[in-house]
């Protein structure tokens, strides 16, 4: 059996190869929209004496909010001494799990495309290739479901911690003291919202691809090649 590289672009015209290209692209959109994010919310404080002051809540990937200072050091705000204060929450595990899954799928899609386009003759001549491909695809479907759900909850936690209610609950100065705190400028979270959509989209794309990969396995071929009850196998002509 020849095992050398043989470039063949025909798999790209079939669902098996075409969907892999789609998976490669959607994985990039998923982890890329989270991994490079950085945003700032501007908090306006209306002091009792008519004076206004502002604070900045700068948050970014991986969203360890508890390490991000809202008030970096002992500071006088609205004529009150305010101790160093940090945002509340930590969505690092959810965001890193999501990005990690996306990177793994990105790399696996490229590796699978290399096999499909250069070693399809080896892939189809062995049981190991299609079965390994199917099992790993099924695992990745599950990972996309889990990481997308976790990141959707993690993103909501980020929003809750950086909105007006979250800031009021975090900054003691905003509780009484005749000081009103509110977020007047919000970071653009569109890319993060899209990341959740792309996460679940990846789950559906990989689930659909699992069927086409399953058709390449011997489990599928045996299912349709075995004779049914009451039927005799006809010997092949000599």
PDB file of C-alpha atoms in Angstrom:
ATOM      1  CA  UNK A   1       0.000   0.000   0.000  1.00  0.00           C
ATOM      2  CA  UNK A   2       1.357   3.402  -0.986  1.00  0.00           C
ATOM      3  CA  UNK A   3       1.492   5.772   1.984  1.00  0.00           C
ATOM      4  CA  UNK A   4       3.134   8.813   0.390  1.00  0.00           C
ATOM      5  CA  UNK A   5       1.565  12.238   0.058  1.00  0.00           C
ATOM      6  CA  UNK A   6      -0.846  12.521  -2.890  1.00  0.00           C
ATOM      7  CA  UNK A   7      -2.492  15.896  -3.329  1.00  0.00           C
ATOM      8  CA  UNK A   8      -6.171  15.454  -4.162  1.00  0.00           C
ATOM      9  CA  UNK A   9      -8.570  18.402  -3.839  1.00  0.00           C
ATOM     10  CA  UNK A  10     -11.713  16.382  -4.550  1.00  0.00           C
ATOM     11  CA  UNK A  11     -12.544  15.887  -0.812  1.00  0.00           C
ATOM     12  CA  UNK A  12     -13.198  19.640  -0.627  1.00  0.00           C
ATOM     13  CA  UNK A  13     -16.137  19.101  -2.985  1.00  0.00           C
ATOM     14  CA  UNK A  14     -17.611  16.511  -0.632  1.00  0.00           C
ATOM     15  CA  UNK A  15     -19.262  17.180   2.766  1.00  0.00           C
ATOM     16  CA  UNK A  16     -16.441  15.426   4.637  1.00  0.00           C
ATOM     17  CA  UNK A  17     -13.829  17.939   3.502  1.00  0.00           C
ATOM     18  CA  UNK A  18     -16.009  21.009   2.982  1.00  0.00           C
ATOM     19  CA  UNK A  19     -17.413  20.924   6.514  1.00  0.00           C
ATOM     20  CA  UNK A  20     -13.863  20.704   7.881  1.00  0.00           C
ATOM     21  CA  UNK A  21     -13.123  24.042   6.213  1.00  0.00           C
ATOM     22  CA  UNK A  22     -16.257  25.497   7.821  1.00  0.00           C
ATOM     23  CA  UNK A  23     -15.152  24.127  11.206  1.00  0.00           C
ATOM     24  CA  UNK A  24     -11.736  25.709  10.763  1.00  0.00           C
ATOM     25  CA  UNK A  25     -13.277  29.120  10.075  1.00  0.00           C
ATOM     26  CA  UNK A  26     -15.893  29.007  12.843  1.00  0.00           C
ATOM     27  CA  UNK A  27     -13.241  27.956  15.370  1.00  0.00           C
ATOM     28  CA  UNK A  28     -11.161  31.025  14.444  1.00  0.00           C
ATOM     29  CA  UNK A  29     -14.163  33.323  14.892  1.00  0.00           C
ATOM     30  CA  UNK A  30     -15.027  31.701  18.235  1.00  0.00           C
ATOM     31  CA  UNK A  31     -11.693  31.905  20.044  1.00  0.00           C
ATOM     32  CA  UNK A  32     -10.522  35.044  18.216  1.00  0.00           C
ATOM     33  CA  UNK A  33     -13.488  37.094  19.404  1.00  0.00           C
ATOM     34  CA  UNK A  34     -12.655  36.280  23.042  1.00  0.00           C
ATOM     35  CA  UNK A  35      -8.887  35.937  23.252  1.00  0.00           C
ATOM     36  CA  UNK A  36      -8.060  39.475  22.115  1.00  0.00           C
ATOM     37  CA  UNK A  37     -10.827  41.328  23.946  1.00  0.00           C
ATOM     38  CA  UNK A  38     -10.190  44.418  26.038  1.00  0.00           C
ATOM     39  CA  UNK A  39     -12.794  46.958  27.118  1.00  0.00           C
ATOM     40  CA  UNK A  40     -13.449  49.834  29.499  1.00  0.00           C
ATOM     41  CA  UNK A  41     -16.552  50.971  31.345  1.00  0.00           C
ATOM     42  CA  UNK A  42     -16.610  54.570  32.576  1.00  0.00           C
ATOM     43  CA  UNK A  43     -18.288  55.114  35.945  1.00  0.00           C
ATOM     44  CA  UNK A  44     -19.567  58.572  36.808  1.00  0.00           C
ATOM     45  CA  UNK A  45     -19.913  59.514  40.482  1.00  0.00           C
ATOM     46  CA  UNK A  46     -22.285  62.360  41.358  1.00  0.00           C
ATOM     47  CA  UNK A  47     -21.026  63.793  44.631  1.00  0.00           C
ATOM     48  CA  UNK A  48     -23.369  65.417  47.120  1.00  0.00           C
ATOM     49  CA  UNK A  49     -21.718  68.825  46.648  1.00  0.00           C
ATOM     50  CA  UNK A  50     -22.526  68.869  42.922  1.00  0.00           C
ATOM     51  CA  UNK A  51     -19.057  67.741  41.902  1.00  0.00           C
ATOM     52  CA  UNK A  52     -18.628  64.901  39.412  1.00  0.00           C
ATOM     53  CA  UNK A  53     -15.820  62.361  39.354  1.00  0.00           C
ATOM     54  CA  UNK A  54     -15.102  59.386  37.088  1.00  0.00           C
ATOM     55  CA  UNK A  55     -13.567  55.946  37.459  1.00  0.00           C
ATOM     56  CA  UNK A  56     -12.555  53.433  34.799  1.00  0.00           C
ATOM     57  CA  UNK A  57     -13.206  49.699  34.917  1.00  0.00           C
ATOM     58  CA  UNK A  58     -10.711  48.163  32.475  1.00  0.00           C
ATOM     59  CA  UNK A  59     -11.329  44.469  31.919  1.00  0.00           C
ATOM     60  CA  UNK A  60      -9.892  42.038  29.411  1.00  0.00           C
ATOM     61  CA  UNK A  61      -9.322  38.361  28.629  1.00  0.00           C
ATOM     62  CA  UNK A  62      -9.157  36.088  30.627  1.00  0.00           C
ATOM     63  CA  UNK A  63     -11.543  38.156  32.811  1.00  0.00           C
ATOM     64  CA  UNK A  64      -9.986  37.670  36.240  1.00  0.00           C
ATOM     65  CA  UNK A  65     -12.060  40.562  37.493  1.00  0.00           C
ATOM     66  CA  UNK A  66     -10.983  40.116  41.104  1.00  0.00           C
ATOM     67  CA  UNK A  67      -7.470  41.165  40.036  1.00  0.00           C
ATOM     68  CA  UNK A  68      -8.600  44.292  38.160  1.00  0.00           C
ATOM     69  CA  UNK A  69      -8.498  47.473  40.271  1.00  0.00           C
ATOM     70  CA  UNK A  70     -11.476  49.808  40.225  1.00  0.00           C
ATOM     71  CA  UNK A  71      -9.783  52.140  42.718  1.00  0.00           C
ATOM     72  CA  UNK A  72      -6.047  51.316  42.490  1.00  0.00           C
ATOM     73  CA  UNK A  73      -4.995  52.697  45.881  1.00  0.00           C
ATOM     74  CA  UNK A  74      -6.181  54.742  48.817  1.00  0.00           C
ATOM     75  CA  UNK A  75      -7.778  57.681  47.044  1.00  0.00           C
ATOM     76  CA  UNK A  76      -9.941  60.628  47.976  1.00  0.00           C
ATOM     77  CA  UNK A  77     -13.173  60.508  45.999  1.00  0.00           C
ATOM     78  CA  UNK A  78     -16.047  62.924  46.632  1.00  0.00           C
ATOM     79  CA  UNK A  79     -14.199  64.050  49.778  1.00  0.00           C
ATOM     80  CA  UNK A  80     -14.179  60.485  51.104  1.00  0.00           C
ATOM     81  CA  UNK A  81     -11.124  58.285  51.546  1.00  0.00           C
ATOM     82  CA  UNK A  82     -11.601  55.116  49.516  1.00  0.00           C
ATOM     83  CA  UNK A  83      -9.422  52.043  49.997  1.00  0.00           C
ATOM     84  CA  UNK A  84      -8.103  50.009  47.076  1.00  0.00           C
ATOM     85  CA  UNK A  85     -11.092  48.294  45.506  1.00  0.00           C
ATOM     86  CA  UNK A  86     -11.218  45.525  42.902  1.00  0.00           C
ATOM     87  CA  UNK A  87     -13.969  44.277  40.635  1.00  0.00           C
ATOM     88  CA  UNK A  88     -15.812  41.171  41.759  1.00  0.00           C
ATOM     89  CA  UNK A  89     -15.794  37.820  39.974  1.00  0.00           C
ATOM     90  CA  UNK A  90     -13.549  35.505  37.997  1.00  0.00           C
ATOM     91  CA  UNK A  91     -14.580  34.091  34.611  1.00  0.00           C
ATOM     92  CA  UNK A  92     -11.067  32.990  33.663  1.00  0.00           C
ATOM     93  CA  UNK A  93     -11.766  29.253  33.783  1.00  0.00           C
ATOM     94  CA  UNK A  94     -14.809  29.545  31.488  1.00  0.00           C
ATOM     95  CA  UNK A  95     -13.114  31.877  28.984  1.00  0.00           C
ATOM     96  CA  UNK A  96      -9.869  29.866  28.882  1.00  0.00           C
ATOM     97  CA  UNK A  97     -11.804  26.614  28.463  1.00  0.00           C
ATOM     98  CA  UNK A  98     -13.707  28.175  25.564  1.00  0.00           C
ATOM     99  CA  UNK A  99     -10.591  29.549  23.877  1.00  0.00           C
ATOM    100  CA  UNK A 100      -8.693  26.305  24.481  1.00  0.00           C
ATOM    101  CA  UNK A 101     -11.455  24.258  22.847  1.00  0.00           C
ATOM    102  CA  UNK A 102     -11.467  26.616  19.883  1.00  0.00           C
ATOM    103  CA  UNK A 103      -7.696  26.363  19.430  1.00  0.00           C
ATOM    104  CA  UNK A 104      -7.782  22.550  19.641  1.00  0.00           C
ATOM    105  CA  UNK A 105     -10.546  22.425  17.006  1.00  0.00           C
ATOM    106  CA  UNK A 106      -8.659  24.885  14.814  1.00  0.00           C
ATOM    107  CA  UNK A 107      -5.522  22.717  14.908  1.00  0.00           C
ATOM    108  CA  UNK A 108      -7.407  19.450  14.467  1.00  0.00           C
ATOM    109  CA  UNK A 109      -9.331  20.823  11.484  1.00  0.00           C
ATOM    110  CA  UNK A 110      -6.053  21.717   9.781  1.00  0.00           C
ATOM    111  CA  UNK A 111      -4.565  18.301  10.547  1.00  0.00           C
ATOM    112  CA  UNK A 112      -7.695  16.535   9.274  1.00  0.00           C
ATOM    113  CA  UNK A 113      -7.676  18.603   6.081  1.00  0.00           C
ATOM    114  CA  UNK A 114      -4.050  17.641   5.515  1.00  0.00           C
ATOM    115  CA  UNK A 115      -5.003  13.974   5.811  1.00  0.00           C
ATOM    116  CA  UNK A 116      -8.058  14.349   3.573  1.00  0.00           C
ATOM    117  CA  UNK A 117      -6.180  16.211   0.844  1.00  0.00           C
ATOM    118  CA  UNK A 118      -2.921  14.270   0.902  1.00  0.00           C
ATOM    119  CA  UNK A 119      -3.486  10.908   2.546  1.00  0.00           C
ATOM    120  CA  UNK A 120      -7.098  10.004   1.779  1.00  0.00           C
ATOM    121  CA  UNK A 121      -5.917   6.744   0.198  1.00  0.00           C
ATOM    122  CA  UNK A 122      -4.407   5.767   3.550  1.00  0.00           C
ATOM    123  CA  UNK A 123      -7.383   7.112   5.518  1.00  0.00           C
ATOM    124  CA  UNK A 124      -9.904   4.967   3.630  1.00  0.00           C
ATOM    125  CA  UNK A 125      -7.734   1.844   3.532  1.00  0.00           C
ATOM    126  CA  UNK A 126      -7.579   1.548   7.328  1.00  0.00           C
ATOM    127  CA  UNK A 127     -10.112   1.201  10.113  1.00  0.00           C
ATOM    128  CA  UNK A 128      -8.119   3.303  12.557  1.00  0.00           C
ATOM    129  CA  UNK A 129      -8.293   6.629  10.689  1.00  0.00           C
ATOM    130  CA  UNK A 130     -12.087   6.961  10.289  1.00  0.00           C
ATOM    131  CA  UNK A 131     -12.837   5.522  13.760  1.00  0.00           C
ATOM    132  CA  UNK A 132     -10.333   7.855  15.454  1.00  0.00           C
ATOM    133  CA  UNK A 133     -11.734  10.767  13.445  1.00  0.00           C
ATOM    134  CA  UNK A 134     -15.301   9.928  14.468  1.00  0.00           C
ATOM    135  CA  UNK A 135     -14.554   9.430  18.170  1.00  0.00           C
ATOM    136  CA  UNK A 136     -12.570  12.654  18.418  1.00  0.00           C
ATOM    137  CA  UNK A 137     -15.275  14.544  16.529  1.00  0.00           C
ATOM    138  CA  UNK A 138     -17.907  13.265  18.980  1.00  0.00           C
ATOM    139  CA  UNK A 139     -15.738  14.362  21.922  1.00  0.00           C
ATOM    140  CA  UNK A 140     -15.326  17.828  20.417  1.00  0.00           C
ATOM    141  CA  UNK A 141     -19.093  18.159  19.964  1.00  0.00           C
ATOM    142  CA  UNK A 142     -19.479  17.551  23.691  1.00  0.00           C
ATOM    143  CA  UNK A 143     -16.680  19.976  24.536  1.00  0.00           C
ATOM    144  CA  UNK A 144     -18.301  22.721  22.456  1.00  0.00           C
ATOM    145  CA  UNK A 145     -21.583  22.194  24.291  1.00  0.00           C
ATOM    146  CA  UNK A 146     -19.930  22.382  27.715  1.00  0.00           C
ATOM    147  CA  UNK A 147     -17.523  25.248  27.031  1.00  0.00           C
ATOM    148  CA  UNK A 148     -20.140  27.371  25.232  1.00  0.00           C
ATOM    149  CA  UNK A 149     -22.596  26.950  28.101  1.00  0.00           C
ATOM    150  CA  UNK A 150     -19.898  27.749  30.658  1.00  0.00           C
ATOM    151  CA  UNK A 151     -18.710  30.805  28.726  1.00  0.00           C
ATOM    152  CA  UNK A 152     -22.281  32.084  28.263  1.00  0.00           C
ATOM    153  CA  UNK A 153     -22.644  32.038  32.060  1.00  0.00           C
ATOM    154  CA  UNK A 154     -19.168  33.519  32.514  1.00  0.00           C
ATOM    155  CA  UNK A 155     -19.942  36.368  30.111  1.00  0.00           C
ATOM    156  CA  UNK A 156     -23.143  37.140  31.992  1.00  0.00           C
ATOM    157  CA  UNK A 157     -21.105  37.305  35.200  1.00  0.00           C
ATOM    158  CA  UNK A 158     -18.747  39.811  33.552  1.00  0.00           C
ATOM    159  CA  UNK A 159     -21.694  41.955  32.486  1.00  0.00           C
ATOM    160  CA  UNK A 160     -23.249  41.805  35.954  1.00  0.00           C
ATOM    161  CA  UNK A 161     -19.987  42.768  37.654  1.00  0.00           C
ATOM    162  CA  UNK A 162     -19.316  45.767  35.391  1.00  0.00           C
ATOM    163  CA  UNK A 163     -22.782  47.300  35.081  1.00  0.00           C
ATOM    164  CA  UNK A 164     -24.195  49.975  37.374  1.00  0.00           C
ATOM    165  CA  UNK A 165     -25.640  47.506  39.889  1.00  0.00           C
ATOM    166  CA  UNK A 166     -22.382  45.569  40.056  1.00  0.00           C
ATOM    167  CA  UNK A 167     -20.326  48.716  40.592  1.00  0.00           C
ATOM    168  CA  UNK A 168     -22.709  49.949  43.300  1.00  0.00           C
ATOM    169  CA  UNK A 169     -22.399  46.627  45.110  1.00  0.00           C
ATOM    170  CA  UNK A 170     -18.607  46.655  44.787  1.00  0.00           C
ATOM    171  CA  UNK A 171     -17.768  50.246  45.692  1.00  0.00           C
ATOM    172  CA  UNK A 172     -18.712  50.995  49.295  1.00  0.00           C
ATOM    173  CA  UNK A 173     -18.747  54.730  48.574  1.00  0.00           C
ATOM    174  CA  UNK A 174     -21.814  54.245  46.380  1.00  0.00           C
ATOM    175  CA  UNK A 175     -23.840  52.868  49.270  1.00  0.00           C
ATOM    176  CA  UNK A 176     -25.092  55.990  51.001  1.00  0.00           C
ATOM    177  CA  UNK A 177     -22.683  58.902  51.553  1.00  0.00           C
ATOM    178  CA  UNK A 178     -24.944  60.963  49.278  1.00  0.00           C
ATOM    179  CA  UNK A 179     -22.998  59.685  46.259  1.00  0.00           C
ATOM    180  CA  UNK A 180     -24.672  58.297  43.138  1.00  0.00           C
ATOM    181  CA  UNK A 181     -22.658  55.926  40.939  1.00  0.00           C
ATOM    182  CA  UNK A 182     -23.623  54.790  37.451  1.00  0.00           C
ATOM    183  CA  UNK A 183     -21.895  53.444  34.351  1.00  0.00           C
ATOM    184  CA  UNK A 184     -22.170  56.140  31.690  1.00  0.00           C
ATOM    185  CA  UNK A 185     -19.983  54.572  28.978  1.00  0.00           C
ATOM    186  CA  UNK A 186     -20.049  50.853  28.269  1.00  0.00           C
ATOM    187  CA  UNK A 187     -17.417  48.745  26.552  1.00  0.00           C
ATOM    188  CA  UNK A 188     -18.489  47.254  23.244  1.00  0.00           C
ATOM    189  CA  UNK A 189     -19.277  43.617  24.058  1.00  0.00           C
ATOM    190  CA  UNK A 190     -20.506  42.731  20.579  1.00  0.00           C
ATOM    191  CA  UNK A 191     -17.570  40.432  19.869  1.00  0.00           C
ATOM    192  CA  UNK A 192     -18.125  38.576  23.157  1.00  0.00           C
ATOM    193  CA  UNK A 193     -21.817  38.133  22.390  1.00  0.00           C
ATOM    194  CA  UNK A 194     -20.904  36.783  18.965  1.00  0.00           C
ATOM    195  CA  UNK A 195     -18.404  34.397  20.545  1.00  0.00           C
ATOM    196  CA  UNK A 196     -21.219  32.630  22.413  1.00  0.00           C
ATOM    197  CA  UNK A 197     -23.189  32.340  19.166  1.00  0.00           C
ATOM    198  CA  UNK A 198     -20.153  30.929  17.358  1.00  0.00           C
ATOM    199  CA  UNK A 199     -19.593  28.496  20.228  1.00  0.00           C
ATOM    200  CA  UNK A 200     -23.005  26.895  19.833  1.00  0.00           C
ATOM    201  CA  UNK A 201     -22.720  27.150  16.042  1.00  0.00           C
ATOM    202  CA  UNK A 202     -19.498  25.131  16.270  1.00  0.00           C
ATOM    203  CA  UNK A 203     -21.330  22.505  18.307  1.00  0.00           C
ATOM    204  CA  UNK A 204     -23.961  22.074  15.585  1.00  0.00           C
ATOM    205  CA  UNK A 205     -21.406  22.096  12.756  1.00  0.00           C
ATOM    206  CA  UNK A 206     -19.257  19.457  14.459  1.00  0.00           C
ATOM    207  CA  UNK A 207     -22.353  17.386  15.271  1.00  0.00           C
ATOM    208  CA  UNK A 208     -23.338  17.448  11.598  1.00  0.00           C
ATOM    209  CA  UNK A 209     -19.815  16.557  10.570  1.00  0.00           C
ATOM    210  CA  UNK A 210     -19.883  13.559  12.916  1.00  0.00           C
ATOM    211  CA  UNK A 211     -22.424  11.896  10.600  1.00  0.00           C
ATOM    212  CA  UNK A 212     -20.230  12.251   7.522  1.00  0.00           C
ATOM    213  CA  UNK A 213     -17.223  10.935   9.437  1.00  0.00           C
ATOM    214  CA  UNK A 214     -19.295   8.022  10.765  1.00  0.00           C
ATOM    215  CA  UNK A 215     -20.152   7.032   7.183  1.00  0.00           C
ATOM    216  CA  UNK A 216     -16.433   6.480   6.564  1.00  0.00           C
ATOM    217  CA  UNK A 217     -16.136   3.967   9.424  1.00  0.00           C
ATOM    218  CA  UNK A 218     -16.551   0.203   9.123  1.00  0.00           C
ATOM    219  CA  UNK A 219     -19.480   0.426  11.569  1.00  0.00           C
ATOM    220  CA  UNK A 220     -21.543   2.151   8.896  1.00  0.00           C
ATOM    221  CA  UNK A 221     -20.362  -0.045   6.033  1.00  0.00           C
ATOM    222  CA  UNK A 222     -21.024  -3.265   7.979  1.00  0.00           C
ATOM    223  CA  UNK A 223     -24.515  -2.090   8.873  1.00  0.00           C
ATOM    224  CA  UNK A 224     -25.502  -1.881   5.220  1.00  0.00           C
ATOM    225  CA  UNK A 225     -23.420  -4.761   3.890  1.00  0.00           C
ATOM    226  CA  UNK A 226     -24.686  -7.484   6.227  1.00  0.00           C
ATOM    227  CA  UNK A 227     -27.584  -9.530   4.785  1.00  0.00           C
ATOM    228  CA  UNK A 228     -30.882  -9.346   6.635  1.00  0.00           C
ATOM    229  CA  UNK A 229     -32.605 -12.368   8.226  1.00  0.00           C
ATOM    230  CA  UNK A 230     -33.934 -14.877   5.731  1.00  0.00           C
ATOM    231  CA  UNK A 231     -31.592 -13.701   2.993  1.00  0.00           C
ATOM    232  CA  UNK A 232     -28.697 -15.695   1.731  1.00  0.00           C
ATOM    233  CA  UNK A 233     -25.492 -14.144   0.557  1.00  0.00           C
ATOM    234  CA  UNK A 234     -25.009 -14.544  -3.150  1.00  0.00           C
ATOM    235  CA  UNK A 235     -21.458 -15.599  -3.926  1.00  0.00           C
ATOM    236  CA  UNK A 236     -19.529 -13.152  -5.968  1.00  0.00           C
ATOM    237  CA  UNK A 237     -19.075 -14.143  -9.623  1.00  0.00           C
ATOM    238  CA  UNK A 238     -15.748 -15.650 -10.480  1.00  0.00           C
TER     239      UNK A 238
END
